[in-house]
Amino acid sequence: MPQGDYIDLHRKRNGYRLDHFERKRKKEAREVHKHSTMAQKSLGIKGKMIAKKNYAEKALMKKTLKMHEESSSRRKADENVQEGAVPAYLLDREDTTRAKVLSNTIKQKRKEKAGKWEVPLPKVRPVAEDEMFRVIRSGKRKTKQWKRMVTKATFVGPAFTRKPPKYERFIRPSGLRFTKAHVTHPELKCTFCLEIIGIKKNPNGPMYTSLGVMTRGTIIEVNVSELGLVTPAGKVVWGKYAQVTNNPENDGCINAVLLV
Amino acid sequence: MTIVSTCCPFGLSNVTKCINFVQIKEAKTMVKYNFKKITVVPNGKQFVDIVLSRTQRQTPTVVHKGDRICKLRSFYMRKVKFTESNFNEKLSAIIDEFPRLKEIQPFYEDLLHVLYNKDHYKLALGQVNTAKNKISKIAMDYVKLLKHGDSLYRCKCLKVAALGRMCTVMKGIGPSLAYLEQVRQHIARLPSIDPNTRTLLICGCPNVGKSSFMNKVTRADVAVQPYAFTTKSLFLGHTDYKCLRYQVIDTPGLLDREIEDRNIIELCSITALAHIRAAVLFFLDISGSCGYTIAQQASLFHNIKSVFKNKPLVIVCNKTDLMPMENLSEEDRKLIEEMKDEAMKTEMGASEEAVILEMSTLTEEGVMFHVAMPKSRDDQERLPCIPQVAGEKEKRKTEKDLEDENGGAGVYSASLKKNYILAKEEWKDDIIPEICDCHNVADFVDSDILNRLEELTSEESLRKAEEEEVGFEIEGEELTEKEKNDLAAIRKKKALLIEESRLKKSNAQNRAAVPRKFDKDKKFTRKRMGRELSSLGLDPSSALNRARSKSRGRKRERYDDLSNDAMDVDVNDDEQHKKKKMCLRSKSRSLSRSRSVSRPPHEVVPGEGFKDSSQKIKAIKIGHKSHRKRDKAARRGEADRVIPSLKPKHLFSGKRGNGKNQRR
């Protein structure tokens, strides 16, 4: 026993107090009541947190009890029909498949031509212009109101330089410019922090697409070289589309879902 | 560090020299670590709870949607910054208080490496540092974003996101915090070995008697057991010799192994040997009762002799009580001689006796430090001197002595009544009753009771004497017959009046003159009253009318006037009578005690849709019939008040700060 363990040393040499175990047992029994009074008396946020914790424990306890109560019972098993199973009178027929086998790339090209993509968020709430822009007064007497400042998250490319301040109509504040997005792969269910290459389409209008505004439902292009995807032909895929799933101006970050 | 101004007239080179000098000076001042005063490292979840509840308590909590935008922004920015500064403060405290391995004594550095693994330790502290930086960065980013927040909701979302991200970072370093807490608990209990003072280091094979020597020489109570590796860590003790304090370090036993194969316990002792400049006492067990022969012990010695360089070495042959030195075999003696030669090499010019010692810790033979007895100066014997008074005092016999004499604590019980002072001696053993006639005797006990009794009796006798003198009349004169009758009549009348007033009072509350409990059979009817009054010879009609009018609606008179209106001539008498009856019977009239009657119900108003009054009357009848049954059953209808929820949650739930929830 190390030299500093005084309590353990004393216990080893002198043993416990005569009433030690009794007191310990009673103290532990009283804990339950103390916990209960504390839970009943606490007000405000503390009370809510205690209640939440207690509820979680209760739910877990109920689940375990139910699990213990489960007994192995024998029930009639419904025989699942196997796929491709065929009734007896059709057994002799040959199955003809009439599908046209097309390559994946041709399908994608067709889709692109049609301009229709299967996206996770097909419909989003439209954003009005007064929500998107804020009017900035300019001029000597602050009467001119032709300038607008964007209030949503934006993406400007790396080669972006502002127009001369006198002529720029849309101001994109640097505090609201984002370069990275948290992209989730829908099948792998894991999230990566990937760089944004560009904005493909903003559902609120082509003007916003050209400005680079990112709202919920915007399709962006992200740099997926980190994931190491490869085309069937053997080429490395480095850009893929993703759709923004949150409101970036409220959360301070861009969350997107990769479109596979 | 003061910044030397560049506009100093001495030139740039001198300035740089000054700066360099200051930097060097700073490097020399080392940080003082106190292992026992490291603050507790909370675990990840607790850490988050502590900081967030602090933010909730110490920043303003109320903000309104209608406030100016700058006020909203500053409110939320304050919260983000406050949380960040708290995290920063606590994480910096951890990083500063835990010793940095490069800056402490090499002995401690090695010891900590042996115990906790240097790499793991550094990694943990590094993670804490990165977490601190990450949190600062998060706070900075979100404060920048908050400047663009234009509504309360947006600012609030941003603050929630900022705090949430900080807490996620803390969640990530949870395992490191748990590890650091364990290290802290262990490090605080290490014995505080000073590597710079006079030290004696005791080493040797397991079970040779190192710890028992330690116990003899110092006050450290080291566990001594027959099995090997009883001592599992370094033990520290202090001892004095020739007015100088020496530190004695007891190490766990060493086995004859390669250094790579050694376990943590052995490495502790190796570290101590390597770093502490001390005199080394190498213990040998001559008897071999430790389980290792002298040959094995000698080989161990030769393995680790490289560590003994530059340290004064003493070979100690222990357990001479079991096997005296003379009985040793030749080979053993040779081995010991070899070790002695080695020891002599290290000792710089010391004599042979100092190098090798024989001792037995059991019989305390040869153990160097023993109980100090003052050396006698001369041959005079001095006895202890006891003063005379102490011897002469006669010891009084106490109760305790009595008890001891008569059989001890359980057998003898002292008689508490022994010293009572009473008028007669035989009263001492009397039993005093406690209750007498349902009273407590103790309440009536009085020490002066006899005196009082005497006083009272004398008073009483005096009073009696006075009374007999006076002799007054008790009752008044006798009443005459007439007066008696009058008195009786007056009393009767008084009773009657009282009854009357009571009746009046009760009737003022509109209660029946004869309450129902006295009239269960309903015998007191109007008819009976009429019969009785007529039997008395009085005219009952006005009384009957009055009784009737009180129990029914009032305004029959007015209708009578109406009906006798001269204008309404065409109406048949029979019809009139029927209508009157209808009117009298109809519920609306009888129950309502309204003063004004606007329209008789059977009168057809043009907009109602009735052909004539008989149809209307029929319709009224059907209407009454439809709800008569339900009304009799006294069930709730559409017009009755409905309480949608008898126990609304907002009135029956919720805690109170002070007060009870017994009734709300």
Short mmCIF file of C-alpha atoms in Angstrom, two decimals, chain B residues 95-338:
data_model
loop_
_atom_site.label_atom_id
_atom_site.label_comp_id
_atom_site.label_asym_id
_atom_site.label_seq_id
_atom_site.Cartn_x
_atom_site.Cartn_y
_atom_site.Cartn_z
CA ILE B 95 -2.83 23.22 -18.06
CA ASP B 96 -0.91 25.45 -15.67
CA GLU B 97 -1.27 23.38 -12.56
CA PHE B 98 -0.29 20.02 -13.93
CA PRO B 99 3.51 19.77 -13.93
CA ARG B 100 5.22 20.05 -17.24
CA LEU B 101 7.64 17.19 -17.47
CA LYS B 102 10.46 19.26 -18.88
CA GLU B 103 10.41 21.72 -16.05
CA ILE B 104 10.58 19.50 -13.02
CA GLN B 105 13.40 17.59 -11.43
CA PRO B 106 14.64 14.71 -13.58
CA PHE B 107 13.90 12.35 -10.70
CA TYR B 108 10.25 13.39 -10.72
CA GLU B 109 10.16 13.39 -14.47
CA ASP B 110 11.27 9.80 -14.57
CA LEU B 111 9.01 8.83 -11.72
CA LEU B 112 6.01 10.32 -13.47
CA HIS B 113 7.01 8.60 -16.66
CA VAL B 114 7.23 5.30 -14.88
CA LEU B 115 3.89 5.75 -13.17
CA TYR B 116 1.79 7.48 -15.77
CA ASN B 117 3.51 7.13 -19.12
CA LYS B 118 4.95 10.39 -20.38
CA ASP B 119 3.39 10.17 -23.82
CA HIS B 120 -0.12 9.59 -22.61
CA TYR B 121 0.26 12.40 -20.10
CA LYS B 122 1.51 14.84 -22.70
CA LEU B 123 -1.22 13.85 -25.13
CA ALA B 124 -3.91 14.44 -22.55
CA LEU B 125 -2.63 17.89 -21.71
CA GLY B 126 -2.26 18.63 -25.40
CA GLN B 127 -5.86 17.71 -26.04
CA VAL B 128 -6.97 20.04 -23.30
CA ASN B 129 -4.98 22.81 -24.93
CA THR B 130 -6.47 22.22 -28.38
CA ALA B 131 -9.92 22.20 -26.87
CA LYS B 132 -9.20 25.58 -25.35
CA ASN B 133 -8.12 26.96 -28.70
CA LYS B 134 -11.07 25.49 -30.50
CA ILE B 135 -13.48 27.04 -28.05
CA SER B 136 -11.87 30.44 -28.50
CA LYS B 137 -12.17 30.12 -32.23
CA ILE B 138 -15.81 29.11 -32.04
CA ALA B 139 -16.60 32.08 -29.83
CA MET B 140 -14.85 34.46 -32.20
CA ASP B 141 -16.70 33.14 -35.24
CA TYR B 142 -20.08 33.29 -33.65
CA VAL B 143 -19.60 36.74 -32.23
CA LYS B 144 -18.81 37.85 -35.77
CA LEU B 145 -21.98 36.19 -37.01
CA LEU B 146 -24.05 37.68 -34.22
CA LYS B 147 -23.16 41.13 -35.48
CA HIS B 148 -25.24 40.32 -38.53
CA GLY B 149 -28.20 38.99 -36.61
CA ASP B 150 -31.27 41.03 -37.41
CA SER B 151 -33.98 39.42 -35.30
CA LEU B 152 -34.28 37.99 -31.79
CA TYR B 153 -34.87 34.51 -33.16
CA ARG B 154 -31.78 34.57 -35.32
CA CYS B 155 -29.54 35.85 -32.54
CA LYS B 156 -30.91 33.26 -30.18
CA CYS B 157 -30.31 30.45 -32.68
CA LEU B 158 -26.75 31.60 -33.16
CA LYS B 159 -26.10 31.70 -29.43
CA VAL B 160 -27.55 28.22 -29.01
CA ALA B 161 -25.38 26.95 -31.84
CA ALA B 162 -22.27 28.55 -30.33
CA LEU B 163 -22.77 27.13 -26.86
CA GLY B 164 -23.69 23.77 -28.33
CA ARG B 165 -20.49 23.56 -30.29
CA MET B 166 -18.39 24.47 -27.28
CA CYS B 167 -20.05 21.72 -25.29
CA THR B 168 -19.43 19.21 -28.07
CA VAL B 169 -15.74 20.06 -27.95
CA MET B 170 -15.75 19.37 -24.22
CA LYS B 171 -17.52 16.10 -24.77
CA GLY B 172 -14.71 15.12 -27.10
CA ILE B 173 -12.00 15.54 -24.47
CA GLY B 174 -13.94 13.62 -21.83
CA PRO B 175 -11.57 10.63 -21.63
CA SER B 176 -8.54 12.89 -21.28
CA LEU B 177 -10.16 14.70 -18.39
CA ALA B 178 -10.91 11.41 -16.66
CA TYR B 179 -7.28 10.33 -17.07
CA LEU B 180 -5.97 13.64 -15.74
CA GLU B 181 -8.21 13.36 -12.70
CA GLN B 182 -6.78 9.94 -11.91
CA VAL B 183 -3.25 11.24 -12.33
CA ARG B 184 -4.00 14.12 -10.03
CA GLN B 185 -5.35 11.87 -7.32
CA HIS B 186 -2.30 9.65 -7.47
CA ILE B 187 0.25 12.39 -7.74
CA ALA B 188 -1.08 14.17 -4.69
CA ARG B 189 -0.33 11.13 -2.56
CA LEU B 190 3.25 10.59 -3.62
CA PRO B 191 5.72 10.99 -0.76
CA SER B 192 7.50 14.31 -1.06
CA ILE B 193 11.06 13.20 -1.65
CA ASP B 194 13.58 16.00 -1.70
CA PRO B 195 16.29 15.01 -4.19
CA ASN B 196 18.80 17.47 -2.81
CA THR B 197 19.26 16.65 0.86
CA ARG B 198 21.19 13.95 2.66
CA THR B 199 19.59 10.69 1.67
CA LEU B 200 20.01 7.04 2.42
CA LEU B 201 18.70 4.69 -0.17
CA ILE B 202 17.89 1.14 0.80
CA CYS B 203 17.85 -1.45 -1.95
CA GLY B 204 18.26 -5.13 -2.42
CA CYS B 205 16.37 -8.28 -3.29
CA PRO B 206 12.79 -8.73 -2.22
CA ASN B 207 12.18 -9.84 1.37
CA VAL B 208 15.67 -9.21 2.69
CA GLY B 209 14.62 -6.92 5.51
CA LYS B 210 14.75 -3.44 4.03
CA SER B 211 11.38 -2.35 5.38
CA SER B 212 12.08 -3.69 8.86
CA PHE B 213 15.31 -1.69 8.94
CA MET B 214 13.33 1.33 7.86
CA ASN B 215 10.85 0.81 10.66
CA LYS B 216 13.62 0.54 13.22
CA VAL B 217 15.44 3.61 12.13
CA THR B 218 12.63 6.00 11.25
CA ARG B 219 9.04 6.55 12.29
CA ALA B 220 7.64 5.40 8.97
CA ASP B 221 5.31 2.49 9.55
CA VAL B 222 6.07 0.37 6.56
CA ALA B 223 4.15 -2.87 6.26
CA VAL B 224 6.37 -5.84 6.95
CA GLN B 225 5.11 -9.19 5.74
CA PRO B 226 6.63 -12.58 5.04
CA TYR B 227 5.87 -12.48 1.32
CA ALA B 228 7.90 -10.79 -1.34
CA PHE B 229 6.95 -7.42 -2.82
CA THR B 230 5.19 -6.22 0.27
CA THR B 231 6.57 -2.78 -0.44
CA LYS B 232 5.15 -1.70 -3.75
CA SER B 233 6.24 1.89 -3.97
CA LEU B 234 8.81 4.23 -2.53
CA PHE B 235 8.54 4.94 1.17
CA LEU B 236 10.02 7.93 2.84
CA GLY B 237 11.21 8.30 6.40
CA HIS B 238 13.33 10.75 8.32
CA THR B 239 15.93 10.21 10.94
CA ASP B 240 18.43 12.27 12.88
CA TYR B 241 22.06 11.49 13.40
CA LYS B 242 24.52 13.82 14.97
CA CYS B 243 22.09 16.70 14.80
CA LEU B 244 21.59 16.24 11.09
CA ARG B 245 18.41 15.15 9.44
CA TYR B 246 18.65 12.31 7.00
CA GLN B 247 16.09 11.16 4.53
CA VAL B 248 15.70 7.41 4.28
CA ILE B 249 14.06 5.98 1.18
CA ASP B 250 12.81 2.43 1.15
CA THR B 251 12.46 0.87 -2.28
CA PRO B 252 10.63 -2.19 -3.50
CA GLY B 253 12.75 -5.25 -4.08
CA LEU B 254 14.62 -5.72 -7.31
CA LEU B 255 14.73 -8.86 -9.33
CA ASP B 256 17.57 -9.97 -11.48
CA ARG B 257 16.17 -9.02 -14.85
CA GLU B 258 16.93 -6.95 -17.88
CA ILE B 259 15.79 -3.36 -17.64
CA GLU B 260 13.27 -3.79 -20.43
CA ASP B 261 11.54 -6.60 -18.60
CA ARG B 262 11.13 -4.72 -15.39
CA ASN B 263 7.66 -3.87 -14.19
CA ILE B 264 6.52 -0.50 -12.90
CA ILE B 265 7.28 -1.25 -9.28
CA GLU B 266 10.87 -2.13 -9.96
CA LEU B 267 11.30 0.76 -12.30
CA CYS B 268 10.35 3.08 -9.43
CA SER B 269 13.27 1.88 -7.42
CA ILE B 270 15.61 2.03 -10.40
CA THR B 271 14.56 5.62 -10.99
CA ALA B 272 15.22 6.50 -7.42
CA LEU B 273 18.62 4.88 -7.59
CA ALA B 274 19.48 6.62 -10.79
CA HIS B 275 18.51 10.14 -9.93
CA ILE B 276 18.84 10.71 -6.26
CA ARG B 277 22.27 11.47 -4.97
CA ALA B 278 22.28 9.32 -1.91
CA ALA B 279 24.30 6.86 0.04
CA VAL B 280 23.18 3.44 -1.02
CA LEU B 281 22.70 0.63 1.44
CA PHE B 282 22.67 -2.65 -0.41
CA PHE B 283 21.02 -5.28 1.76
CA LEU B 284 22.08 -8.88 1.65
CA ASP B 285 20.21 -11.70 3.27
CA ILE B 286 22.88 -14.08 4.51
CA SER B 287 20.51 -16.77 5.69
CA GLY B 288 18.80 -17.11 2.35
CA SER B 289 15.38 -17.07 3.98
CA CYS B 290 14.22 -14.54 1.45
CA GLY B 291 14.24 -17.22 -1.19
CA TYR B 292 17.32 -16.03 -3.04
CA THR B 293 20.78 -17.42 -2.52
CA ILE B 294 23.76 -15.22 -1.95
CA ALA B 295 24.88 -16.01 -5.47
CA GLN B 296 21.66 -14.64 -6.95
CA GLN B 297 21.90 -11.57 -4.80
CA ALA B 298 25.48 -11.06 -5.83
CA SER B 299 24.56 -11.28 -9.51
CA LEU B 300 21.88 -8.68 -8.97
CA PHE B 301 24.43 -6.50 -7.33
CA HIS B 302 26.81 -6.77 -10.23
CA ASN B 303 23.98 -6.02 -12.67
CA ILE B 304 23.07 -2.78 -11.10
CA LYS B 305 26.44 -1.65 -9.90
CA SER B 306 26.62 0.80 -12.81
CA VAL B 307 23.97 2.80 -11.06
CA PHE B 308 26.07 3.02 -7.93
CA LYS B 309 28.74 5.17 -9.55
CA ASN B 310 29.70 8.20 -7.54
CA LYS B 311 27.56 7.14 -4.63
CA PRO B 312 28.90 5.99 -1.31
CA LEU B 313 27.97 2.32 -1.06
CA VAL B 314 27.59 0.18 2.01
CA ILE B 315 26.95 -3.53 1.94
CA VAL B 316 24.71 -4.62 4.75
CA CYS B 317 24.52 -8.26 5.70
CA ASN B 318 21.23 -8.71 7.39
CA LYS B 319 19.56 -11.53 9.34
CA THR B 320 22.72 -12.46 11.23
CA ASP B 321 20.55 -13.93 13.96
CA LEU B 322 19.49 -16.70 11.64
CA MET B 323 22.94 -17.37 10.23
CA PRO B 324 25.93 -15.74 11.87
CA MET B 325 28.73 -14.56 9.64
CA GLU B 326 31.06 -17.25 10.85
CA ASN B 327 28.90 -20.04 9.50
CA LEU B 328 29.03 -18.82 5.92
CA SER B 329 30.43 -21.15 3.30
CA GLU B 330 33.56 -20.36 1.32
CA GLU B 331 31.86 -19.41 -1.95
CA ASP B 332 29.50 -17.11 -0.19
CA ARG B 333 32.30 -15.44 1.59
CA LYS B 334 34.13 -14.98 -1.66
CA LEU B 335 31.13 -13.38 -3.29
CA ILE B 336 30.74 -11.04 -0.40
CA GLU B 337 34.40 -10.12 -0.66
CA GLU B 338 33.90 -9.27 -4.30
#
